[in-house]
CSV table of N, CA and C in Angstrom, one decimal:
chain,number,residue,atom,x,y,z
A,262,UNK,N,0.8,-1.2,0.0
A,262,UNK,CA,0.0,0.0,0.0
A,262,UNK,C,0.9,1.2,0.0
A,263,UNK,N,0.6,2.1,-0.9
A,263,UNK,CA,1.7,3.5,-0.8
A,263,UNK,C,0.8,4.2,-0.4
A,264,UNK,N,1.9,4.9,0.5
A,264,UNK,CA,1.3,6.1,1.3
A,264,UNK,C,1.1,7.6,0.7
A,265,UNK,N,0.1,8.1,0.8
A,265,UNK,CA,0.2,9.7,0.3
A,265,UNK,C,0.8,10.4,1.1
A,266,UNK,N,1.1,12.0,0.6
A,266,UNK,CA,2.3,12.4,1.0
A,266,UNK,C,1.9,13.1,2.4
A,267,UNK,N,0.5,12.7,2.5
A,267,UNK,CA,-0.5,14.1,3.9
A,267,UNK,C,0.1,12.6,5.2
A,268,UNK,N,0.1,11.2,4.6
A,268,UNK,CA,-0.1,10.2,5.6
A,268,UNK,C,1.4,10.0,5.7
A,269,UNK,N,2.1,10.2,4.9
A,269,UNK,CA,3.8,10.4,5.5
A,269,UNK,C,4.0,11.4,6.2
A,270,UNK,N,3.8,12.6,6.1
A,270,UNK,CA,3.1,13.8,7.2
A,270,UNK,C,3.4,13.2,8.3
A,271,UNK,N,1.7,12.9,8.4
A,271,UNK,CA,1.3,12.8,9.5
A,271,UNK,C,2.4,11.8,10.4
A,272,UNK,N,2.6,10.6,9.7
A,272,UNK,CA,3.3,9.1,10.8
A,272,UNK,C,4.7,10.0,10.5
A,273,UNK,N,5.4,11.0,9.9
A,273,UNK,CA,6.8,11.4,10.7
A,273,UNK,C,6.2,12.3,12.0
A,274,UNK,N,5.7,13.4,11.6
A,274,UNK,CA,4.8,14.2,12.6
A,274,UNK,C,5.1,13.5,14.1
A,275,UNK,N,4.2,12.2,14.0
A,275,UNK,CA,4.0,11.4,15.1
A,275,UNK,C,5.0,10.7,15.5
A,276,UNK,N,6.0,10.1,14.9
A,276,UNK,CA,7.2,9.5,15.2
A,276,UNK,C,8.1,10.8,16.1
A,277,UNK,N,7.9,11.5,15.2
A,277,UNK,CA,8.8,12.7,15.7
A,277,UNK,C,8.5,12.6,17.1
A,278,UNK,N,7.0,13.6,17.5
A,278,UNK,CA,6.5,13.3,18.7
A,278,UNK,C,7.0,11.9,20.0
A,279,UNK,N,6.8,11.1,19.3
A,279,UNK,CA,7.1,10.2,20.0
A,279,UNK,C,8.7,10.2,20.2
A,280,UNK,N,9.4,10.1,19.7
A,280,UNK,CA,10.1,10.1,20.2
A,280,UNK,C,11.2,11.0,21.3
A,281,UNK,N,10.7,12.4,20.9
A,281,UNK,CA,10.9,13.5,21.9
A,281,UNK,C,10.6,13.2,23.1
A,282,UNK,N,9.0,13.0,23.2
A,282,UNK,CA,8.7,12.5,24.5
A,282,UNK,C,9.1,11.5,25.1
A,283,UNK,N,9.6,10.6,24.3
A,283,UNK,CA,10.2,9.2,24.7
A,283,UNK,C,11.9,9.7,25.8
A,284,UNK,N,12.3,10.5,24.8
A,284,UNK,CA,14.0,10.9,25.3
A,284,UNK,C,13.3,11.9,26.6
A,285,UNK,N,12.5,12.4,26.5
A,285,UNK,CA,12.3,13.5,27.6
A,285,UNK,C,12.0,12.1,29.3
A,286,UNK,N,11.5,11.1,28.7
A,286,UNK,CA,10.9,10.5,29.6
A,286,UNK,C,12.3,9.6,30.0
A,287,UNK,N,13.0,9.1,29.0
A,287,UNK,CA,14.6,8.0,29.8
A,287,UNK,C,15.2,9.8,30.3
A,288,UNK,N,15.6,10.5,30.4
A,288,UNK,CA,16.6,11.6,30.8
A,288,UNK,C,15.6,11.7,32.0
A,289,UNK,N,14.7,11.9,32.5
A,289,UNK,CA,13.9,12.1,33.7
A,289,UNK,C,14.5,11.0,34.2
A,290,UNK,N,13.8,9.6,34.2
A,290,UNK,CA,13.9,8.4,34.9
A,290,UNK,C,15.4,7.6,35.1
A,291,UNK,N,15.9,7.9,34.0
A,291,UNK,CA,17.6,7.5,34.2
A,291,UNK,C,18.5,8.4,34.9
A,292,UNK,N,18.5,9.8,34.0
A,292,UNK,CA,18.9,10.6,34.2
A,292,UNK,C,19.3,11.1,35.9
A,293,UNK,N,17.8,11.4,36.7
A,293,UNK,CA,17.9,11.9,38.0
A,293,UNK,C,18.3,11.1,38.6
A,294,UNK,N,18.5,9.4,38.2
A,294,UNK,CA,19.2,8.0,38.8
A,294,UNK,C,20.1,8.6,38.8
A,295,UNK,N,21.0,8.7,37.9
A,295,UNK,CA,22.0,8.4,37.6
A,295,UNK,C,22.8,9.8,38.3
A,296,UNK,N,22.0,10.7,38.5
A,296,UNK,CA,22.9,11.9,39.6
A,296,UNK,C,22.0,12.0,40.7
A,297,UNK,N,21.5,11.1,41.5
A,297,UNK,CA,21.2,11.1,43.0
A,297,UNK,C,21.5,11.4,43.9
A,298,UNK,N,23.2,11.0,43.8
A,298,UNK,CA,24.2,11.0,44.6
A,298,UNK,C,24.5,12.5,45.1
A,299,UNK,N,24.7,13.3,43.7
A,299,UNK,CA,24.9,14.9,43.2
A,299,UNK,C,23.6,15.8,44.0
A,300,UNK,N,22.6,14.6,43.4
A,300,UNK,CA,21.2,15.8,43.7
A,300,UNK,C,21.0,15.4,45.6
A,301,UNK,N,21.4,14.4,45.7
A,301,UNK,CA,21.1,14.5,47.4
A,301,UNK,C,21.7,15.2,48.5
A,302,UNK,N,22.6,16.3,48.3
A,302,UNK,CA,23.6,17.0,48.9
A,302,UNK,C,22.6,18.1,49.2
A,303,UNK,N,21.9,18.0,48.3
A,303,UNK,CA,20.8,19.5,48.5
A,303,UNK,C,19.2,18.8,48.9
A,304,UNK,N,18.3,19.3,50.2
A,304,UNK,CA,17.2,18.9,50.2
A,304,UNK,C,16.2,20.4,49.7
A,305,UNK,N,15.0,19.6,49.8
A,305,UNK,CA,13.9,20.2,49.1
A,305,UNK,C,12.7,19.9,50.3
A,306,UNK,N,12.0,20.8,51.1
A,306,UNK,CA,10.9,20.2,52.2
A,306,UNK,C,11.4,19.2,52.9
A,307,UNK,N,13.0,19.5,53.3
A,307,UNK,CA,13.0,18.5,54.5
A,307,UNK,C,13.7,17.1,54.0
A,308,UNK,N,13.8,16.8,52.8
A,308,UNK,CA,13.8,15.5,51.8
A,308,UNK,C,15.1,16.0,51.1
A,309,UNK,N,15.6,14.6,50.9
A,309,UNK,CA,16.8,14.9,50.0
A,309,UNK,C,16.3,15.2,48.3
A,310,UNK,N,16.7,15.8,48.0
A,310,UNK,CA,16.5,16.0,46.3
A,310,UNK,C,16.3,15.5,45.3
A,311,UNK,N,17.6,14.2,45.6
A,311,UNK,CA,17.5,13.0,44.7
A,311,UNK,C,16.0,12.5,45.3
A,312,UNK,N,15.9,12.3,46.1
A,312,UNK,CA,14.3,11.4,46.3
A,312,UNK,C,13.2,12.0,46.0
A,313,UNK,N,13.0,13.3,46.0
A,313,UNK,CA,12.2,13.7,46.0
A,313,UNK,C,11.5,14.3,44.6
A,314,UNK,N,12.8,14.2,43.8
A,314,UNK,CA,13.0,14.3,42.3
A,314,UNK,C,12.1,13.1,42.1
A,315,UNK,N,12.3,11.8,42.6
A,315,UNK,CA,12.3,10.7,42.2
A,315,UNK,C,10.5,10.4,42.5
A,316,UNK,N,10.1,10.6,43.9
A,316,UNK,CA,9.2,10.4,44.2
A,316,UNK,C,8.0,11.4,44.4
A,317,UNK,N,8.2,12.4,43.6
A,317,UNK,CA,7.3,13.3,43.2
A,317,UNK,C,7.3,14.2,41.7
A,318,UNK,N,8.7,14.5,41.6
A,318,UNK,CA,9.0,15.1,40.1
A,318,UNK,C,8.7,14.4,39.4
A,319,UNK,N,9.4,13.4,39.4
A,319,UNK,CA,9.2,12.0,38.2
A,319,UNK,C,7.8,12.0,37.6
A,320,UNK,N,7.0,11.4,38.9
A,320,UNK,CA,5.5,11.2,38.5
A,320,UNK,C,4.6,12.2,37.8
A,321,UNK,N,5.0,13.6,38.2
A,321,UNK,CA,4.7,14.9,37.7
A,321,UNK,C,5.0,15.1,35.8
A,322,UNK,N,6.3,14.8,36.0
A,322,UNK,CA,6.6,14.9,34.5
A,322,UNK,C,6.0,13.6,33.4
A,323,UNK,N,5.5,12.7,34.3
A,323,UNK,CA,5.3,11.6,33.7
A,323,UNK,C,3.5,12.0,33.0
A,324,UNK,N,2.9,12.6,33.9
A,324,UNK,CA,1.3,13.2,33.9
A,324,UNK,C,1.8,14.5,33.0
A,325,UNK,N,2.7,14.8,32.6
A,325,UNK,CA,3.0,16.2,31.8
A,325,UNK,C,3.0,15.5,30.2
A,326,UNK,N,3.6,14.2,30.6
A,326,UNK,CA,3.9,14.0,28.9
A,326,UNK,C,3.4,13.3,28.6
A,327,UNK,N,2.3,12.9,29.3
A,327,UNK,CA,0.8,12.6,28.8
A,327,UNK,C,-0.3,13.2,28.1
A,328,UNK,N,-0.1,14.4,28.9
A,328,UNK,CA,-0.9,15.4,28.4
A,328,UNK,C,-0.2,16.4,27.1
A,329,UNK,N,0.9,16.7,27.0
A,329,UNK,CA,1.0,16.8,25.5
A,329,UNK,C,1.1,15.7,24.9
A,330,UNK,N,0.9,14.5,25.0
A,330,UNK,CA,0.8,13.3,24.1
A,330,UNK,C,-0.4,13.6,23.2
A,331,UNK,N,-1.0,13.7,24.6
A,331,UNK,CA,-2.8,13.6,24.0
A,331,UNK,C,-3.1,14.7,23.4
A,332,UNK,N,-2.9,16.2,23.7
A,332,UNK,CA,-2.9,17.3,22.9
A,332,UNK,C,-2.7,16.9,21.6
A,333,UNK,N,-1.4,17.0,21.5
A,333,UNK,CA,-0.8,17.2,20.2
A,333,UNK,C,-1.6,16.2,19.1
A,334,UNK,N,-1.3,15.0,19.7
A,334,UNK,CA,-2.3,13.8,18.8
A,334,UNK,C,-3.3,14.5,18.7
A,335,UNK,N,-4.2,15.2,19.1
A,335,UNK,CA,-5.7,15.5,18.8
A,335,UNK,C,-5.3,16.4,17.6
A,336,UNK,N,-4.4,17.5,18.1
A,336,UNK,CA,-4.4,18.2,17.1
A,336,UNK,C,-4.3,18.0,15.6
A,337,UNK,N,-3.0,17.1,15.4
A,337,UNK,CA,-2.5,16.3,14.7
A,337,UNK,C,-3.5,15.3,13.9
A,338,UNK,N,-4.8,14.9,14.3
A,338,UNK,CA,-5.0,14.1,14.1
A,338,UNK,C,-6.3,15.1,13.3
A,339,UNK,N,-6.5,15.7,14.1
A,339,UNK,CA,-7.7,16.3,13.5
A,339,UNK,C,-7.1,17.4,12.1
A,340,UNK,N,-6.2,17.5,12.2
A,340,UNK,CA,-5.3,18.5,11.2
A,340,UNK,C,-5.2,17.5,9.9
A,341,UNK,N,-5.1,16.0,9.9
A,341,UNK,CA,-5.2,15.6,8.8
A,341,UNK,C,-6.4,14.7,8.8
A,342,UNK,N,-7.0,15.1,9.4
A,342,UNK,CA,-8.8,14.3,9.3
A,342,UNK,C,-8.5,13.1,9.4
A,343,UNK,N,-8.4,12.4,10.5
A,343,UNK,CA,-8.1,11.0,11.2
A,343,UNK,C,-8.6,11.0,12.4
A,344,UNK,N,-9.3,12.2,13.2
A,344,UNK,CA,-9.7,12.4,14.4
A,344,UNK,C,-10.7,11.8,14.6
A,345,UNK,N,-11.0,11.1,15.5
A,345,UNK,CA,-12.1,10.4,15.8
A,345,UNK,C,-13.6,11.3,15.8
A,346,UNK,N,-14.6,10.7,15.7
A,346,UNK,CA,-15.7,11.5,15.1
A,346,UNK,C,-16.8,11.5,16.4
A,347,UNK,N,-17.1,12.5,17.0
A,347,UNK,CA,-17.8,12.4,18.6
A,347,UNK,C,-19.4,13.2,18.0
């Protein structure tokens, strides 16, 4: 099946997205691992940094890149008429 040029569009469009979000999401979850050590010298409310990165930031940014997931896909989707029909 060949693709037209609006449906190559769209699936780079969406790759792209994905994968931005994807790298935003290992640099969070590895990333703040991987300097714990660094970030725990400094606290935040009482709590070391690194933890608190971990057990509240984390989760935060995780609900962030959900929600421009979902944005953008709507947008995206409805911009080349693929949007679901309500």
């Amino acid at each position: 099946m060949k693709l037209t040029e609006q449906q190559r569009t769209y699936w780079r469009r969406t790759l792209q997205l994905t994968v931005a979000l994807l790298s935003v999401w290992f640099l969070v979850t590895f990333g703040a691992g991987y300097f714990a050590d660094e970030l725990n010298r400094y606290s935040f409310l009482g709590f070391p940094l690194g933890f608190y990165i971990f057990a509240q930031g984390s989760l935060l940014t995780y609900l962030v890149i959900i929600a421009i997931y979902v944005h953008v896909m709507n947008r995206l989707d409805r911009c080349h008429g693929v949007g679901e029909r309500r």
